[in-house]
Coordinates of C-alpha atoms and ligand atoms in Angstrom, one line a residue:
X651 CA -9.1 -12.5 2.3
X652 CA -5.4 -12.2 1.3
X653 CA -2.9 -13.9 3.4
X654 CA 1.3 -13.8 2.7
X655 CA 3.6 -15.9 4.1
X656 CA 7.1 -15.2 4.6
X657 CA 7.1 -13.2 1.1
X658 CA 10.3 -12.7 -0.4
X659 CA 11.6 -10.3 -3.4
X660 CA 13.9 -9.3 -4.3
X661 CA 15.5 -7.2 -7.4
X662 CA 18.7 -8.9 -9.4
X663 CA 21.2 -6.2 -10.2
X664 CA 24.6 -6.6 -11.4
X665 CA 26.1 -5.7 -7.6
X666 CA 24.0 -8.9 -6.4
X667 CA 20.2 -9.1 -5.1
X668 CA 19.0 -6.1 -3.4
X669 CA 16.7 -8.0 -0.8
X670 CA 13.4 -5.2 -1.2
X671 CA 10.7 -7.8 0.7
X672 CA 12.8 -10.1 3.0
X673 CA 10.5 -12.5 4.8
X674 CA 7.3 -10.4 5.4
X675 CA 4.1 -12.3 6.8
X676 CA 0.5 -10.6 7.1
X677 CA -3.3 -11.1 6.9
X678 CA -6.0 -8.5 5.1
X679 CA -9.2 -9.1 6.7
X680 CA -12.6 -9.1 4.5
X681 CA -13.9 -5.5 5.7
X682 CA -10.6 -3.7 6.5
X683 CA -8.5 -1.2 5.4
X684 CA -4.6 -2.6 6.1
X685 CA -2.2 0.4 6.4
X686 CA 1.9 -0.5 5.2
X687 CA 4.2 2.4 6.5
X688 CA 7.6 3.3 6.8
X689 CA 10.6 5.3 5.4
X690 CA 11.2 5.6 1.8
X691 CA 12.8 2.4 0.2
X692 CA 11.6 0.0 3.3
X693 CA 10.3 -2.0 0.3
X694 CA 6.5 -1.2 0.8
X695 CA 6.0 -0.3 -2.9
X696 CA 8.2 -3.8 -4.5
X697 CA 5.9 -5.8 -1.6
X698 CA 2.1 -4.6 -3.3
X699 CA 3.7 -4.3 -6.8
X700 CA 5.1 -8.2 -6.5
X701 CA 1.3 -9.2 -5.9
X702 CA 0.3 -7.8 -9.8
X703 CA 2.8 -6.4 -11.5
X704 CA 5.9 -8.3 -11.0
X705 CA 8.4 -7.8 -14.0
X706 CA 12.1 -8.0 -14.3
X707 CA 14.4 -7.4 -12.2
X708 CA 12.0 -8.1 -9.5
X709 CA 12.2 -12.2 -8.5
X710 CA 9.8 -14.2 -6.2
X711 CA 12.5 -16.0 -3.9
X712 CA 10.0 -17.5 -1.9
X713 CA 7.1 -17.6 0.2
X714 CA 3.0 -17.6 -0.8
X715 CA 0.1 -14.5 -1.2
X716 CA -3.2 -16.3 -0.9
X717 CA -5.9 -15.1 -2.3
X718 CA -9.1 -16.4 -1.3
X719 CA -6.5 -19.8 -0.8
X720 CA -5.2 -19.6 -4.2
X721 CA -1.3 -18.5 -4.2
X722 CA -1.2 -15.7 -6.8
X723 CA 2.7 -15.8 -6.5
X724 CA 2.4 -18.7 -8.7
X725 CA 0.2 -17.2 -11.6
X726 CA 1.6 -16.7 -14.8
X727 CA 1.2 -13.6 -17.1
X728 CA -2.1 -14.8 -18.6
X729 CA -3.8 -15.6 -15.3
X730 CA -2.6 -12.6 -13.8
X731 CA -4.2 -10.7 -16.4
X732 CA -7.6 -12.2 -15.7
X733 CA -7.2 -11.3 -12.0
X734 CA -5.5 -7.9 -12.3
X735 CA -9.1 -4.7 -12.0
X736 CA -11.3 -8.1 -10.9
X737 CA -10.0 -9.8 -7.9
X738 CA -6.9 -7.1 -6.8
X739 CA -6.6 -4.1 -8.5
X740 CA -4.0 -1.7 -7.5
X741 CA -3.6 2.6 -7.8
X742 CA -0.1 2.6 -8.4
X743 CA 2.2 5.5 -7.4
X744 CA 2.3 8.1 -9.2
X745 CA -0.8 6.9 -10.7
X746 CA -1.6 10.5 -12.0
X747 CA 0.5 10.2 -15.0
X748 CA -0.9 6.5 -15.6
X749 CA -3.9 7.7 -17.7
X750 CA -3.3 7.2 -21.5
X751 CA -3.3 10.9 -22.5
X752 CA -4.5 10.4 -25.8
X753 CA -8.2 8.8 -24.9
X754 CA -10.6 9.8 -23.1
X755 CA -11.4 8.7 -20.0
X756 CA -14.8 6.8 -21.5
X757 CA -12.3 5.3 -24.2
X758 CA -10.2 4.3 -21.3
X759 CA -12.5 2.5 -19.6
X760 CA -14.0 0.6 -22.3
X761 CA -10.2 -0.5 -23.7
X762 CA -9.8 -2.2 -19.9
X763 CA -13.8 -3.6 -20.0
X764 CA -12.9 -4.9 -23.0
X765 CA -9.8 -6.8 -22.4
X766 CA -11.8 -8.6 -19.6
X767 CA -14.2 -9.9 -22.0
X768 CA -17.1 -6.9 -21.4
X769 CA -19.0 -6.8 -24.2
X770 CA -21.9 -4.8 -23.3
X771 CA -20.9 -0.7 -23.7
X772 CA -23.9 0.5 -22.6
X773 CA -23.4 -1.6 -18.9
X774 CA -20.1 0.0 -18.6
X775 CA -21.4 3.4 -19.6
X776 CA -23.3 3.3 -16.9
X777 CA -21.3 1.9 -14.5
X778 CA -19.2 4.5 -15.3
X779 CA -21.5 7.4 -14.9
X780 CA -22.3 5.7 -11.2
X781 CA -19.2 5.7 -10.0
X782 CA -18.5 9.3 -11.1
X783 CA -21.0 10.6 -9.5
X784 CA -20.3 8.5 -6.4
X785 CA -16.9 10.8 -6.1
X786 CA -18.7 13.8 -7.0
X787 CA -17.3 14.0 -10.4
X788 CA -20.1 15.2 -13.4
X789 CA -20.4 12.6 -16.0
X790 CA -18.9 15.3 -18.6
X791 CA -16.1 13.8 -17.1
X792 CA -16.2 10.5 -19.4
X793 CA -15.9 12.7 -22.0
X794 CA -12.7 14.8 -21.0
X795 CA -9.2 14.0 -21.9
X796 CA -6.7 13.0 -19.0
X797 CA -4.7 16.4 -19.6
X798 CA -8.0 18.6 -18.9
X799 CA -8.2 17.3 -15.2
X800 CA -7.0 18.7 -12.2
X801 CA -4.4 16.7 -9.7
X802 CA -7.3 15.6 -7.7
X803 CA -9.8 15.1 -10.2
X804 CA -7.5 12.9 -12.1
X805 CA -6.9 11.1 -8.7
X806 CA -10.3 9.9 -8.2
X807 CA -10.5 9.1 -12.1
X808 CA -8.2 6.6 -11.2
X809 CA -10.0 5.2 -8.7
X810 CA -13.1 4.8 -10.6
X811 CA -11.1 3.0 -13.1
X812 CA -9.3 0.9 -10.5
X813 CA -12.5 0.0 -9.3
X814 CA -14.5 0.0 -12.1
X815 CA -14.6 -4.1 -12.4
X816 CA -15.3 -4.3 -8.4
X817 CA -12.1 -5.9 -7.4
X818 CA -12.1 -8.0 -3.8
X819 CA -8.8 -6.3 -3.0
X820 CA -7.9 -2.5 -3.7
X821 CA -4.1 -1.4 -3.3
X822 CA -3.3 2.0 -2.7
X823 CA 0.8 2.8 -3.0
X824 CA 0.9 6.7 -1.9
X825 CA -2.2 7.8 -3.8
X826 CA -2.5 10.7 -1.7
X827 CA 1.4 12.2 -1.7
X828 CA 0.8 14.4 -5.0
X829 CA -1.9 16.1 -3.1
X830 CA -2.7 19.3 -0.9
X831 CA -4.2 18.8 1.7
X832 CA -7.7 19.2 1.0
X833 CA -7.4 16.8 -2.1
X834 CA -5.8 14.4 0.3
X835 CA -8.9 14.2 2.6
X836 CA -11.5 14.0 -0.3
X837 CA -9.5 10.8 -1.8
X838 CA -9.1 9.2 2.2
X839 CA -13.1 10.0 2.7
X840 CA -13.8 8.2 -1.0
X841 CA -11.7 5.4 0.5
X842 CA -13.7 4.6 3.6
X843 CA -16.9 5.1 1.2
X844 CA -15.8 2.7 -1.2
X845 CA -15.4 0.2 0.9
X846 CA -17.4 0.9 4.2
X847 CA -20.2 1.9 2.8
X848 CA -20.5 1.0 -0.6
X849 CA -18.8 -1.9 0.0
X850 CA -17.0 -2.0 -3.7
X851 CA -14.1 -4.0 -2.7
X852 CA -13.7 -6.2 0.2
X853 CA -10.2 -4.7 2.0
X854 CA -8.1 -1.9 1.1
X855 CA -4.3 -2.0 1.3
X856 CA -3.3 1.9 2.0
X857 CA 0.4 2.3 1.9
X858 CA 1.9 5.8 2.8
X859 CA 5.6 7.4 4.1
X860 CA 3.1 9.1 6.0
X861 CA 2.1 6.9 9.2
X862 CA 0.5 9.7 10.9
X863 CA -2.3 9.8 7.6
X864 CA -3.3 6.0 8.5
X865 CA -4.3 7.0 11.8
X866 CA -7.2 8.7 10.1
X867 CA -8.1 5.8 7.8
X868 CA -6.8 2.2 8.5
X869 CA -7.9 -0.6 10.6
X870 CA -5.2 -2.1 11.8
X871 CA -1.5 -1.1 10.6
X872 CA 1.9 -2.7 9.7
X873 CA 5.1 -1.1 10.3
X874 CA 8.1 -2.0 7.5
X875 CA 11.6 -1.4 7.9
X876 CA 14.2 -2.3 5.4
X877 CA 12.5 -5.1 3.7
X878 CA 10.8 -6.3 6.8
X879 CA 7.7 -5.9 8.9
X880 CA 8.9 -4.6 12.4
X881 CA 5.2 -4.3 13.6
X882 CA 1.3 -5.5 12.7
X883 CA -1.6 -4.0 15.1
X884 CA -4.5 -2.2 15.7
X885 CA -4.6 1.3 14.8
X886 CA -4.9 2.4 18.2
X887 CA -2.5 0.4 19.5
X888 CA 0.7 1.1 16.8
X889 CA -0.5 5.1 17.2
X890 CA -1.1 5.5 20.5
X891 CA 1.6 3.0 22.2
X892 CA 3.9 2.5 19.7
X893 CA 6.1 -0.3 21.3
X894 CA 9.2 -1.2 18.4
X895 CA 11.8 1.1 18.8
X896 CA 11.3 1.7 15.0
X897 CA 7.4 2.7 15.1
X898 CA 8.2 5.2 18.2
X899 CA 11.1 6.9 16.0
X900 CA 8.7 7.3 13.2
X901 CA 5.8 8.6 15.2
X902 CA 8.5 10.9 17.1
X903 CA 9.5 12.3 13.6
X904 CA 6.2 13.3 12.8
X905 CA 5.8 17.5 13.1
X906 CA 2.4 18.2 15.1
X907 CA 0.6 21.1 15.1
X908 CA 0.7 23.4 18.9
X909 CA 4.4 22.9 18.7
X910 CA 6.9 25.5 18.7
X911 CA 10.0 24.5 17.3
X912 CA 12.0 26.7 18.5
X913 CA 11.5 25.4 22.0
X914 CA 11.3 21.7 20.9
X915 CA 12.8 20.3 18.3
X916 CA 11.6 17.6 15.9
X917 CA 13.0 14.4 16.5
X918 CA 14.6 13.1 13.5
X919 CA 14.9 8.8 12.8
X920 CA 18.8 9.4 13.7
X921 CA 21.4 7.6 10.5
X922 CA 20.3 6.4 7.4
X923 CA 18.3 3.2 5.9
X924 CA 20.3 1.0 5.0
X925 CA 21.7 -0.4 1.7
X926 CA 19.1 -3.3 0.8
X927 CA 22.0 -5.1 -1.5
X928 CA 23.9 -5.8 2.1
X929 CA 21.7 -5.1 5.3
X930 CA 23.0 -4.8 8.5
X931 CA 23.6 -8.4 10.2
X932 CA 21.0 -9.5 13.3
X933 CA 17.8 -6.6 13.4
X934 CA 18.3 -4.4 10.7
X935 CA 17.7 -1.3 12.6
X936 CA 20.8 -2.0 15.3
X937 CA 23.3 0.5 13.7
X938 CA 19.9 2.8 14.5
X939 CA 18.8 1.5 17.3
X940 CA 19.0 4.0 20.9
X941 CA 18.2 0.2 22.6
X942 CA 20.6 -2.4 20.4
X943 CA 22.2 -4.9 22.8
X944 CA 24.8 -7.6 21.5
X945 CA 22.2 -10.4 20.4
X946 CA 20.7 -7.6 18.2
X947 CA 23.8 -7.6 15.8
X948 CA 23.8 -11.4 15.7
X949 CA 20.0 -12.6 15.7
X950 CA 17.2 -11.6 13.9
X951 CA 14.3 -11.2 16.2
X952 CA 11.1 -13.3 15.9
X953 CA 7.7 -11.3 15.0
X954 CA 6.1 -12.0 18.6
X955 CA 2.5 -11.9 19.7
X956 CA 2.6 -9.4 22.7
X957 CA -0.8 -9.2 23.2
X958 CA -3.9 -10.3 21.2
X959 CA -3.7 -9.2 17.6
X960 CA -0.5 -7.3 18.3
X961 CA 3.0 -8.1 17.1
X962 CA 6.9 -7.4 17.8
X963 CA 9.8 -8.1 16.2
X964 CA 12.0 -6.8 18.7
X965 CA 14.6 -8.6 21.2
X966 CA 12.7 -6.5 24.0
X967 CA 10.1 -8.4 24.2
X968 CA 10.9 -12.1 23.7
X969 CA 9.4 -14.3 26.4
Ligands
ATP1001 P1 9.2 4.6 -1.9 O1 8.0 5.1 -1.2 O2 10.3 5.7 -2.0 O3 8.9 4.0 -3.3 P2 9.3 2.0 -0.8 O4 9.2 1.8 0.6 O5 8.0 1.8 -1.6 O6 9.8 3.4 -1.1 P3 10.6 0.3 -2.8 O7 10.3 1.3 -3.9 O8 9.8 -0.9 -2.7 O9 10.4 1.0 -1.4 O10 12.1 0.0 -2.8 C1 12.7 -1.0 -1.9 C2 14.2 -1.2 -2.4 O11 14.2 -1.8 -3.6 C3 15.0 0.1 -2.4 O12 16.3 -0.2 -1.9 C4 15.0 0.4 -3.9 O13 16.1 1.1 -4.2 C5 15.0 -1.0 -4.5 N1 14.4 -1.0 -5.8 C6 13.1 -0.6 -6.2 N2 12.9 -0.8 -7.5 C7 14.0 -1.3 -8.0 C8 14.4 -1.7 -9.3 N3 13.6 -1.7 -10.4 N4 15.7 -2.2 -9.5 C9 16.5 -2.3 -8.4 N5 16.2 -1.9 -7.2 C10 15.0 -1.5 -7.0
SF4_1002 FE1 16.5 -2.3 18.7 FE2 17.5 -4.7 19.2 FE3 14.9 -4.3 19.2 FE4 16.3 -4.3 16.9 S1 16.0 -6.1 18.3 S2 14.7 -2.9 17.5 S3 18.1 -3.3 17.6 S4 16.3 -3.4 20.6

């Protein structure tokens, strides 16, 4: 479906590039929903937003995102346009405060319909009323203003829009951080209807600080750290033995419920991410790292296959 090779972007800044997306390599399978976690700043938002929105100071330095073998890296302004809602659509963050507050969300619809060379209203009217009532939204709804829905309403507003032109590919970037946590769970069961059994878009990118939430909804998940990917694997596998040093720090940082923290405390990722205008030499997590040998301030590890479907970056496990 969507396959990226050694992506690189980064943002120009008068200090010198800050290198966001360093080298990053992945597949999204037709059928799955692909989680991207890690820390704030890792670069998971700059990696999505380089597939459709990419605007200065982010530069493409290299590398290739097929989609469906056609390198959308490439595209220019015009062509992205055509693809942007039809082939990959994304929910940005802080999506909630994307809707044009002076339309209403049937205006809104049609102004996007439109642009992609919809003529027929009545077809989108409809489609419209569908899809609100697939997320349990009335269809008074098309008729409301942006400013007279709640957080979670407006939430899966946006999706219908986002979806509305049945995009292959759906991106996610922290949709459900705004959220309490009964919101949160309506927006991750709409997710796994949309695509598992509706089957309105093809794969879903889900991206979240939050890796613990993509145990509930992705597929398989990749684990990002400082502009790189540090692990790619099933679900099970990156939850339930975690093998970068990296992943087990995050997971280790998550609270969980039954503990008493007074008796045990919460493991914190020790230090800070680093600066992305100078990363650390070698792996990027050494100055981090409770395992950093000598090679891992001079060599960057290789992403490994350690078993099927599962891979490493990590000196630990080269052959
Ligand atoms: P968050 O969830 O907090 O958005 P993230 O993992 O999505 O974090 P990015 O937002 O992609 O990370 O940021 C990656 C790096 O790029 C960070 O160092 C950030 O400061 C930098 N960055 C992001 N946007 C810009 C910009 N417009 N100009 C310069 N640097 C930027
Ligand atoms: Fe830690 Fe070294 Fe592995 Fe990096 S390569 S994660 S520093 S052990």
């Amino acid at each position: 479906m969507l396959r990226v090779n050694d992506l690189k972007v980064y943002y120009k800044t008068p200090s010198g590039y800050i290198k966001a997306v360093d080298g990053v390599s992945f597949e999204v399978k037709k059928g799955e929903i692909f989680g991207i976690a890690g820390e704030s700043g890792c670069g998971k938002s700059t990696l999505v937003n380089s597939l459709i929105l990419r605007k200065p100071p982010m530069i493409h330095m290299g590398g290739e995102a097929l989609l469906e073998g056609k390198d959308i890296m490439t595209l220019d302004e015009k062509e992205y346009r055509k693809i942007r809602y039809t082939k990959i659509s994304i929910i940005p963050q802080y999506s909630l405060n994307a809707l044009n507050p002076t339309k209403k969300i049937r205006e809104i619809v049609w102004d996007l319909a439109k642009e992609h060379g919809y003529t027929d209203k009545e077809e989108i009217e409809s489609k419209l009323r569908e899809r609100l009532r697939m997320v349990s939204l009335s269809e008074q709804v098309a008729n409301m203003y942006p400013i007279e829905l709640s957080g979670g309403m407006k939430q899966r507003v946006v999706m219908v829009v986002s979806t509305l032109l049945d995009p292959k590919i759906l991106i996610a970037d922290e949709i459900t951080s705004a959220l309490d946590v009964t919101n949160q769970r309506i927006i991750l069961e709409l997710l796994y209807y949309f695509i598992k059994e509706e089957k309105i878009v093809d794969s879903i990118i889900f991206i979240t600080h939050d890796i613990g939430l993509l145990d509930k909804i992705a597929d398989r998940i990749m684990v990002m750290y400082a502009g790189k990917a540090v692990e790619i694997g099933p679900t099970e596998k990156i939850i339930n033995k975690p093998t970068h040093p990296y992943t087990q720090l995050l997971l280790n940082s998550l609270p969980r419920l039954g503990i008493n923290y007074e008796k045990e405390r919460l493991q914190g990722i020790p230090g800070e991410p680093p600066a992305l205008l100078k990363p650390p030499s070698g792996c990027r997590l050494h100055p981090r790292c409770p395992y950093a040998t000598d090679i891992c301030t001079m060599k960057e590890p290789e992403m490994i296959e350690i078993e099927k479907s599962h891979f490493v970056a990590c000196h630990m496990y080269r052959g």
